[in-house]
mmCIF file of C-alpha atoms in Angstrom:
data_model
loop_
_atom_site.group_PDB
_atom_site.id
_atom_site.type_symbol
_atom_site.label_atom_id
_atom_site.label_comp_id
_atom_site.label_asym_id
_atom_site.label_seq_id
_atom_site.Cartn_x
_atom_site.Cartn_y
_atom_site.Cartn_z
ATOM 1 C CA UNK P 1 79.487 63.828 93.837
ATOM 2 C CA UNK P 2 82.511 67.337 94.834
ATOM 3 C CA UNK P 3 85.096 64.777 94.190
ATOM 4 C CA UNK P 4 83.847 64.227 89.782
ATOM 5 C CA UNK P 5 83.600 68.257 89.434
ATOM 6 C CA UNK P 6 86.695 68.498 90.633
ATOM 7 C CA UNK P 7 88.096 66.208 88.261
ATOM 8 C CA UNK P 8 85.555 67.335 85.793
ATOM 9 C CA UNK P 9 87.266 71.553 86.063
ATOM 10 C CA UNK P 10 90.686 69.444 86.019
ATOM 11 C CA UNK P 11 89.838 68.172 82.452
ATOM 12 C CA UNK P 12 88.110 71.147 81.463
ATOM 13 C CA UNK P 13 91.676 73.685 82.577
ATOM 14 C CA UNK P 14 94.019 70.955 82.494
ATOM 15 C CA UNK P 15 96.271 71.599 85.051
ATOM 16 C CA UNK P 16 95.756 75.425 86.353
ATOM 17 C CA UNK P 17 97.936 77.086 87.693
ATOM 18 C CA UNK P 18 97.804 78.654 91.008
ATOM 19 C CA UNK P 19 98.410 81.932 92.595
ATOM 20 C CA UNK P 20 100.087 82.269 95.486
ATOM 21 C CA UNK P 21 99.717 84.838 98.608
ATOM 22 C CA UNK P 22 103.263 85.586 99.482
ATOM 23 C CA UNK P 23 106.165 89.049 98.589
ATOM 24 C CA UNK P 24 110.136 88.395 97.205
ATOM 25 C CA UNK P 25 112.080 90.525 95.669
ATOM 26 C CA UNK P 26 113.426 89.911 91.270
ATOM 27 C CA UNK P 27 75.814 79.217 107.266
ATOM 28 C CA UNK P 28 75.472 75.997 106.338
ATOM 29 C CA UNK P 29 77.417 73.648 108.238
ATOM 30 C CA UNK P 30 79.722 70.921 106.233
ATOM 31 C CA UNK P 31 78.207 67.180 107.115
ATOM 32 C CA UNK P 32 80.864 65.432 109.644
ATOM 33 C CA UNK P 33 83.168 63.422 108.379
ATOM 34 C CA UNK P 34 84.097 60.085 110.136
ATOM 35 C CA UNK P 35 88.168 60.418 111.731
ATOM 36 C CA UNK P 36 89.938 59.275 109.234
ATOM 37 C CA UNK P 37 93.474 57.540 110.849
ATOM 38 C CA UNK P 38 94.858 60.231 113.276
ATOM 39 C CA UNK P 39 98.291 61.449 111.278
ATOM 40 C CA UNK P 40 101.856 62.466 112.121
ATOM 41 C CA UNK P 41 101.811 65.668 114.277
ATOM 42 C CA UNK P 42 103.329 68.960 113.425
ATOM 43 C CA UNK P 43 107.311 69.074 112.585
ATOM 44 C CA UNK P 44 108.732 72.129 114.240
ATOM 45 C CA UNK P 45 112.070 74.024 113.312
ATOM 46 C CA UNK P 46 114.037 75.872 115.688
ATOM 47 C CA UNK P 47 114.581 79.973 114.512
ATOM 48 C CA UNK P 48 116.276 81.972 116.903
ATOM 49 C CA UNK P 49 116.847 80.027 120.633
ATOM 50 C CA UNK P 50 119.662 82.295 121.889
ATOM 51 C CA UNK P 51 119.710 85.755 122.731
ATOM 52 C CA UNK P 52 122.927 85.895 120.671
ATOM 53 C CA UNK P 53 120.589 84.336 117.699
ATOM 54 C CA UNK P 54 118.051 86.855 118.500
ATOM 55 C CA UNK P 55 119.725 89.976 118.303
ATOM 56 C CA UNK P 56 121.628 88.616 115.173
ATOM 57 C CA UNK P 57 118.258 88.015 113.516
ATOM 58 C CA UNK P 58 116.982 91.582 114.518
ATOM 59 C CA UNK P 59 119.986 93.246 113.097
ATOM 60 C CA UNK P 60 120.136 91.701 110.164
ATOM 61 C CA UNK P 61 116.090 93.190 109.701
ATOM 62 C CA UNK P 62 116.474 96.583 108.805
ATOM 63 C CA UNK P 63 113.739 99.132 107.873
ATOM 64 C CA UNK P 64 115.219 99.218 103.930
ATOM 65 C CA UNK P 65 115.335 94.962 104.000
ATOM 66 C CA UNK P 66 111.766 95.061 105.343
ATOM 67 C CA UNK P 67 110.607 97.967 102.130
ATOM 68 C CA UNK P 68 112.162 95.723 100.045
ATOM 69 C CA UNK P 69 110.847 92.566 100.674
ATOM 70 C CA UNK P 70 108.514 91.684 97.449
ATOM 71 C CA UNK P 71 105.947 88.937 97.242
ATOM 72 C CA UNK P 72 106.530 85.557 96.927
ATOM 73 C CA UNK P 73 104.342 84.075 94.922
ATOM 74 C CA UNK P 74 107.005 84.209 92.133
ATOM 75 C CA UNK P 75 108.851 81.171 93.753
ATOM 76 C CA UNK P 76 106.398 79.575 95.597
ATOM 77 C CA UNK P 77 104.325 76.549 92.912
ATOM 78 C CA UNK P 78 101.580 75.460 94.454
ATOM 79 C CA UNK P 79 100.508 71.408 94.524
ATOM 80 C CA UNK P 80 97.862 69.839 94.416
ATOM 81 C CA UNK P 81 96.402 65.872 94.646
ATOM 82 C CA UNK P 82 94.179 64.468 91.154
ATOM 83 C CA UNK P 83 92.354 63.394 94.239
ATOM 84 C CA UNK P 84 91.991 64.950 97.695
ATOM 85 C CA UNK P 85 90.984 62.957 100.735
ATOM 86 C CA UNK P 86 88.635 65.229 103.270
ATOM 87 C CA UNK P 87 90.226 67.278 105.438
ATOM 88 C CA UNK P 88 90.293 65.583 109.246
ATOM 89 C CA UNK P 89 87.740 66.737 111.236
ATOM 90 C CA UNK P 90 87.575 66.315 114.977
ATOM 91 C CA UNK P 91 85.783 67.955 117.776
ATOM 92 C CA UNK P 92 84.437 71.561 117.459
ATOM 93 C CA UNK P 93 86.557 73.725 119.782
ATOM 94 C CA UNK P 94 86.584 77.262 120.263
ATOM 95 C CA UNK P 95 88.909 80.200 122.296
ATOM 96 C CA UNK P 96 87.284 83.712 122.732
ATOM 97 C CA UNK P 97 89.529 86.323 121.677
ATOM 98 C CA UNK P 98 91.778 87.949 124.459
ATOM 99 C CA UNK P 99 90.566 90.955 124.032
ATOM 100 C CA UNK P 100 79.645 94.242 107.325
ATOM 101 C CA UNK P 101 79.520 94.714 104.350
ATOM 102 C CA UNK P 102 81.356 93.058 102.074
ATOM 103 C CA UNK P 103 84.629 94.493 100.996
ATOM 104 C CA UNK P 104 86.661 92.775 98.444
ATOM 105 C CA UNK P 105 90.215 95.158 99.543
ATOM 106 C CA UNK P 106 89.866 98.239 101.425
ATOM 107 C CA UNK P 107 92.551 99.729 103.883
ATOM 108 C CA UNK P 108 91.223 99.066 107.273
ATOM 109 C CA UNK P 109 90.555 101.914 108.885
ATOM 110 C CA UNK P 110 88.304 100.726 111.748
ATOM 111 C CA UNK P 111 90.971 100.578 114.723
ATOM 112 C CA UNK P 112 90.425 97.700 117.405
ATOM 113 C CA UNK P 113 92.727 95.297 118.027
ATOM 114 C CA UNK P 114 93.391 93.604 114.707
ATOM 115 C CA UNK P 115 95.719 96.753 114.468
ATOM 116 C CA UNK P 116 97.822 95.034 117.288
ATOM 117 C CA UNK P 117 97.925 91.333 116.291
ATOM 118 C CA UNK P 118 98.056 91.691 112.731
ATOM 119 C CA UNK P 119 101.243 92.223 111.607
ATOM 120 C CA UNK P 120 104.099 91.548 109.005
ATOM 121 C CA UNK P 121 106.238 88.783 108.870
ATOM 122 C CA UNK P 122 109.515 88.967 107.440
ATOM 123 C CA UNK P 123 112.077 85.924 107.031
ATOM 124 C CA UNK P 124 115.270 84.310 104.655
ATOM 125 C CA UNK P 125 114.242 82.091 101.757
ATOM 126 C CA UNK P 126 116.916 80.682 100.023
ATOM 127 C CA UNK P 127 118.710 83.984 99.953
ATOM 128 C CA UNK P 128 115.943 85.822 99.427
ATOM 129 C CA UNK P 129 114.299 88.337 101.684
ATOM 130 C CA UNK P 130 110.579 87.910 101.868
ATOM 131 C CA UNK P 131 107.187 88.823 103.455
ATOM 132 C CA UNK P 132 104.034 87.287 104.719
ATOM 133 C CA UNK P 133 101.382 88.092 106.930
ATOM 134 C CA UNK P 134 100.261 86.585 110.312
ATOM 135 C CA UNK P 135 98.594 87.050 113.581
ATOM 136 C CA UNK P 136 98.744 86.742 117.850
ATOM 137 C CA UNK P 137 96.770 84.228 118.737
ATOM 138 C CA UNK P 138 95.272 83.453 122.882
ATOM 139 C CA UNK P 139 97.221 81.012 122.968
ATOM 140 C CA UNK P 140 98.900 78.870 127.212
ATOM 141 C CA UNK P 141 102.608 80.618 126.034
ATOM 142 C CA UNK P 142 101.284 83.929 125.278
ATOM 143 C CA UNK P 143 103.725 83.957 122.451
ATOM 144 C CA UNK P 144 102.322 81.869 119.714
ATOM 145 C CA UNK P 145 101.144 83.482 115.665
ATOM 146 C CA UNK P 146 99.384 81.674 112.656
ATOM 147 C CA UNK P 147 100.534 82.078 109.888
ATOM 148 C CA UNK P 148 100.144 79.856 106.073
ATOM 149 C CA UNK P 149 102.789 77.070 106.008
ATOM 150 C CA UNK P 150 104.505 77.954 102.935
ATOM 151 C CA UNK P 151 105.218 81.635 105.228
ATOM 152 C CA UNK P 152 107.396 78.780 107.144
ATOM 153 C CA UNK P 153 108.721 76.004 105.404
ATOM 154 C CA UNK P 154 108.326 76.138 100.889
ATOM 155 C CA UNK P 155 110.748 73.200 98.362
ATOM 156 C CA UNK P 156 111.864 71.422 101.634
ATOM 157 C CA UNK P 157 113.788 74.842 103.417
ATOM 158 C CA UNK P 158 112.749 76.304 105.838
ATOM 159 C CA UNK P 159 112.283 80.049 105.751
ATOM 160 C CA UNK P 160 115.138 81.333 108.510
ATOM 161 C CA UNK P 161 115.785 84.949 110.050
ATOM 162 C CA UNK P 162 112.326 85.112 110.666
ATOM 163 C CA UNK P 163 110.392 87.698 112.307
ATOM 164 C CA UNK P 164 107.107 89.133 113.256
ATOM 165 C CA UNK P 165 106.167 92.814 113.127
ATOM 166 C CA UNK P 166 102.930 92.957 114.536
ATOM 167 C CA UNK P 167 100.703 96.427 113.848
ATOM 168 C CA UNK P 168 103.474 97.393 111.110
ATOM 169 C CA UNK P 169 102.327 100.966 109.344
ATOM 170 C CA UNK P 170 104.517 101.832 106.618
ATOM 171 C CA UNK P 171 107.844 100.941 107.607
ATOM 172 C CA UNK P 172 106.908 102.003 111.486
ATOM 173 C CA UNK P 173 106.975 98.911 114.347
ATOM 174 C CA UNK P 174 105.118 100.359 117.004
ATOM 175 C CA UNK P 175 104.968 97.090 119.040
ATOM 176 C CA UNK P 176 108.190 96.124 117.717
ATOM 177 C CA UNK P 177 110.173 93.105 116.258
ATOM 178 C CA UNK P 178 110.100 89.653 118.074
ATOM 179 C CA UNK P 179 111.803 86.731 116.713
ATOM 180 C CA UNK P 180 110.664 83.581 116.135
ATOM 181 C CA UNK P 181 112.398 80.949 118.570
ATOM 182 C CA UNK P 182 111.189 78.245 116.351
ATOM 183 C CA UNK P 183 108.431 77.869 113.463
ATOM 184 C CA UNK P 184 105.838 75.227 112.743
ATOM 185 C CA UNK P 185 103.495 73.598 109.963
ATOM 186 C CA UNK P 186 101.261 70.690 109.719
ATOM 187 C CA UNK P 187 102.972 67.266 108.615
ATOM 188 C CA UNK P 188 100.345 67.884 105.284
ATOM 189 C CA UNK P 189 102.462 70.646 103.896
ATOM 190 C CA UNK P 190 105.654 69.779 105.809
ATOM 191 C CA UNK P 191 106.131 66.402 103.603
ATOM 192 C CA UNK P 192 104.021 67.393 99.990
ATOM 193 C CA UNK P 193 102.672 71.178 100.223
ATOM 194 C CA UNK P 194 98.791 69.918 100.629
ATOM 195 C CA UNK P 195 97.074 73.189 99.752
ATOM 196 C CA UNK P 196 94.331 71.555 102.049
ATOM 197 C CA UNK P 197 96.901 71.635 105.160
ATOM 198 C CA UNK P 198 98.548 75.297 104.299
ATOM 199 C CA UNK P 199 98.724 76.031 108.101
ATOM 200 C CA UNK P 200 102.123 77.412 110.212
ATOM 201 C CA UNK P 201 103.001 78.599 112.967
ATOM 202 C CA UNK P 202 105.381 80.413 115.435
ATOM 203 C CA UNK P 203 106.229 80.793 118.770
ATOM 204 C CA UNK P 204 108.302 84.117 119.185
ATOM 205 C CA UNK P 205 111.152 85.244 121.779
ATOM 206 C CA UNK P 206 109.941 88.027 124.737
ATOM 207 C CA UNK P 207 110.748 91.520 123.958
ATOM 208 C CA UNK P 208 112.137 93.265 126.381
ATOM 209 C CA UNK P 209 111.231 90.723 129.118
ATOM 210 C CA UNK P 210 107.562 90.710 127.906
ATOM 211 C CA UNK P 211 105.898 87.999 126.192
ATOM 212 C CA UNK P 212 103.222 89.305 122.534
ATOM 213 C CA UNK P 213 99.672 88.576 123.580
ATOM 214 C CA UNK P 214 100.598 90.825 126.919
ATOM 215 C CA UNK P 215 101.554 93.484 124.807
ATOM 216 C CA UNK P 216 99.530 93.334 121.473
ATOM 217 C CA UNK P 217 96.917 91.007 122.923
ATOM 218 C CA UNK P 218 95.876 88.146 121.404
ATOM 219 C CA UNK P 219 92.443 87.325 118.830
ATOM 220 C CA UNK P 220 90.585 84.565 119.897
ATOM 221 C CA UNK P 221 91.154 80.740 117.775
ATOM 222 C CA UNK P 222 87.956 78.249 116.606
ATOM 223 C CA UNK P 223 88.983 74.928 114.868
ATOM 224 C CA UNK P 224 86.222 71.919 113.240
ATOM 225 C CA UNK P 225 83.790 74.809 112.542
ATOM 226 C CA UNK P 226 80.119 74.822 110.320
ATOM 227 C CA UNK P 227 81.444 75.972 106.108
ATOM 228 C CA UNK P 228 79.439 78.875 104.670
ATOM 229 C CA UNK P 229 79.717 81.993 107.261
ATOM 230 C CA UNK P 230 80.570 85.316 106.555
ATOM 231 C CA UNK P 231 84.061 86.149 107.468
ATOM 232 C CA UNK P 232 86.860 88.611 107.816
ATOM 233 C CA UNK P 233 89.912 88.246 106.283
ATOM 234 C CA UNK P 234 93.053 90.660 106.489
ATOM 235 C CA UNK P 235 96.733 90.986 104.920
ATOM 236 C CA UNK P 236 99.150 92.986 103.849
ATOM 237 C CA UNK P 237 99.237 92.369 100.601
ATOM 238 C CA UNK P 238 103.201 93.838 98.503
ATOM 239 C CA UNK P 239 102.421 93.239 94.939
ATOM 240 C CA UNK P 240 100.844 95.817 92.524
ATOM 241 C CA UNK P 241 98.391 97.377 93.105
ATOM 242 C CA UNK P 242 98.929 97.489 97.148
ATOM 243 C CA UNK P 243 102.934 98.258 98.548
ATOM 244 C CA UNK P 244 102.681 96.379 101.993
ATOM 245 C CA UNK P 245 102.911 99.450 103.909
ATOM 246 C CA UNK P 246 99.433 99.193 105.749
ATOM 247 C CA UNK P 247 96.486 96.275 106.505
ATOM 248 C CA UNK P 248 94.071 95.989 104.239
ATOM 249 C CA UNK P 249 90.685 93.771 104.586
ATOM 250 C CA UNK P 250 87.791 91.675 102.791
ATOM 251 C CA UNK P 251 84.672 91.062 104.411
ATOM 252 C CA UNK P 252 81.589 88.614 103.126
ATOM 253 C CA UNK P 253 80.182 85.333 103.215
ATOM 254 C CA UNK P 254 82.390 82.178 102.327
ATOM 255 C CA UNK P 255 81.956 79.266 99.787
ATOM 256 C CA UNK P 256 83.421 75.924 99.338
ATOM 257 C CA UNK P 257 86.182 76.125 96.653
ATOM 258 C CA UNK P 258 84.284 74.037 93.998
ATOM 259 C CA UNK P 259 87.918 72.499 92.507
ATOM 260 C CA UNK P 260 91.102 71.427 93.435
ATOM 261 C CA UNK P 261 90.818 71.769 97.049
ATOM 262 C CA UNK P 262 88.590 71.323 100.246
ATOM 263 C CA UNK P 263 89.376 74.976 101.155
ATOM 264 C CA UNK P 264 87.165 78.866 102.138
ATOM 265 C CA UNK P 265 86.964 81.070 99.552
ATOM 266 C CA UNK P 266 86.167 84.469 99.735
ATOM 267 C CA UNK P 267 85.917 87.345 97.414
ATOM 268 C CA UNK P 268 88.737 89.280 97.992
ATOM 269 C CA UNK P 269 91.492 91.180 95.450
ATOM 270 C CA UNK P 270 94.248 91.000 97.863
ATOM 271 C CA UNK P 271 97.789 90.512 96.504
ATOM 272 C CA UNK P 272 101.099 88.786 97.299
ATOM 273 C CA UNK P 273 102.430 89.874 100.531
ATOM 274 C CA UNK P 274 99.139 88.453 101.828
ATOM 275 C CA UNK P 275 99.863 84.738 102.409
ATOM 276 C CA UNK P 276 99.094 83.945 106.104
ATOM 277 C CA UNK P 277 96.694 86.994 107.479
ATOM 278 C CA UNK P 278 94.212 85.822 108.755
ATOM 279 C CA UNK P 279 90.493 85.184 108.391
ATOM 280 C CA UNK P 280 87.879 85.655 111.039
ATOM 281 C CA UNK P 281 84.610 84.539 112.026
ATOM 282 C CA UNK P 282 82.868 86.514 114.249
ATOM 283 C CA UNK P 283 84.647 89.864 113.659
ATOM 284 C CA UNK P 284 83.090 92.746 115.278
ATOM 285 C CA UNK P 285 83.979 96.026 113.418
ATOM 286 C CA UNK P 286 83.971 97.669 116.610
ATOM 287 C CA UNK P 287 86.455 95.963 118.536
ATOM 288 C CA UNK P 288 88.193 94.582 116.294
ATOM 289 C CA UNK P 289 87.926 91.275 117.778
ATOM 290 C CA UNK P 290 87.176 88.090 115.584
ATOM 291 C CA UNK P 291 87.940 84.115 115.949
ATOM 292 C CA UNK P 292 90.238 83.112 113.416
ATOM 293 C CA UNK P 293 89.356 80.654 111.061
ATOM 294 C CA UNK P 294 91.978 79.962 108.005
ATOM 295 C CA UNK P 295 94.501 81.990 106.724
ATOM 296 C CA UNK P 296 94.875 83.426 103.516
ATOM 297 C CA UNK P 297 97.122 81.026 101.195
ATOM 298 C CA UNK P 298 96.572 81.178 97.166
ATOM 299 C CA UNK P 299 94.246 81.689 93.932
ATOM 300 C CA UNK P 300 93.510 80.722 90.884
ATOM 301 C CA UNK P 301 95.469 82.226 87.963
ATOM 302 C CA UNK P 302 91.815 82.118 86.348
ATOM 303 C CA UNK P 303 89.886 83.170 89.347
ATOM 304 C CA UNK P 304 92.025 86.262 90.971
ATOM 305 C CA UNK P 305 88.790 88.271 92.176
ATOM 306 C CA UNK P 306 88.481 84.854 94.960
ATOM 307 C CA UNK P 307 90.955 83.982 97.508
ATOM 308 C CA UNK P 308 91.466 80.820 99.185
ATOM 309 C CA UNK P 309 92.432 79.805 102.819
ATOM 310 C CA UNK P 310 92.492 76.098 104.159
ATOM 311 C CA UNK P 311 89.810 74.474 106.651
ATOM 312 C CA UNK P 312 90.646 74.692 110.296
ATOM 313 C CA UNK P 313 90.369 70.629 110.758
ATOM 314 C CA UNK P 314 92.245 68.795 113.302
ATOM 315 C CA UNK P 315 95.492 69.492 111.921
ATOM 316 C CA UNK P 316 95.360 72.295 112.180
ATOM 317 C CA UNK P 317 94.506 72.193 116.063
ATOM 318 C CA UNK P 318 96.787 69.635 116.738
ATOM 319 C CA UNK P 319 99.760 72.880 115.122
ATOM 320 C CA UNK P 320 98.130 75.210 117.465
ATOM 321 C CA UNK P 321 97.842 73.009 120.449
ATOM 322 C CA UNK P 322 102.006 71.784 119.970
ATOM 323 C CA UNK P 323 102.696 75.168 119.510
ATOM 324 C CA UNK P 324 100.484 77.115 122.435
ATOM 325 C CA UNK P 325 102.439 74.691 124.444
ATOM 326 C CA UNK P 326 105.551 74.952 123.703
#
């Protein structure tokens, strides 16, 4: 039935455009699905593995370049399939964090850990400086960031000069600038930019001899969870009416995308630059901690009031496990 509704919707809207959420210059449970054959593993791209390269990247990202990095949605043209397979499910898994009123897009003033773990992502895409958002999560290597797939690779090109600035605040970098040693994406995103699998990760290098999670903490992360839960979404939107200077959040009940993907949806006004920002279940507004369960991915142009993010199933879990064990 859902597939028929999708096909009918596609016929009605005739190839509807999707609006991405990156930045660039100019409580019902889903029925458990049978597991399909396993997919290829996550794809990894080396970034700045040695000290000289890390220093070069740090010199590249001046305050002026960061301020000039604007939403990348003008270059991001999401692709979708007319026939979608259900996102591969696995066993439910929740890793607790290391440390509500519905809202559609306001500055986060609650403080807490999310102001440490969430941050802006900056990179070079085909010669252009661009930005997204990301989040530090609990991990064995204490160095793992979760973001969107299109925030690490797009149109066959892996982004370069990739850095993470946790707690970014109007140009201030209170916890430093962390260079990526490697970036990763799900195999489905790498192969065909399938929005159902728009999940990426980065493993960052140590900074001043310290690991990321030891400095900012790490949020929890969960996979194969029930759909329809209340969620909080965070990011650094940089397209009008936002300017990328502060952390913005949305909160409320999530829905299932009834059109072209198997993603979650959430009423949210965030714009370009928020891509890759975390979605949390079980978020505690008093402490700023939660369990990450999706990322900001895209919007439909005819439904700008809602944001959509991928379901964290078995392939997102494989990505996380590969990254955290690196």
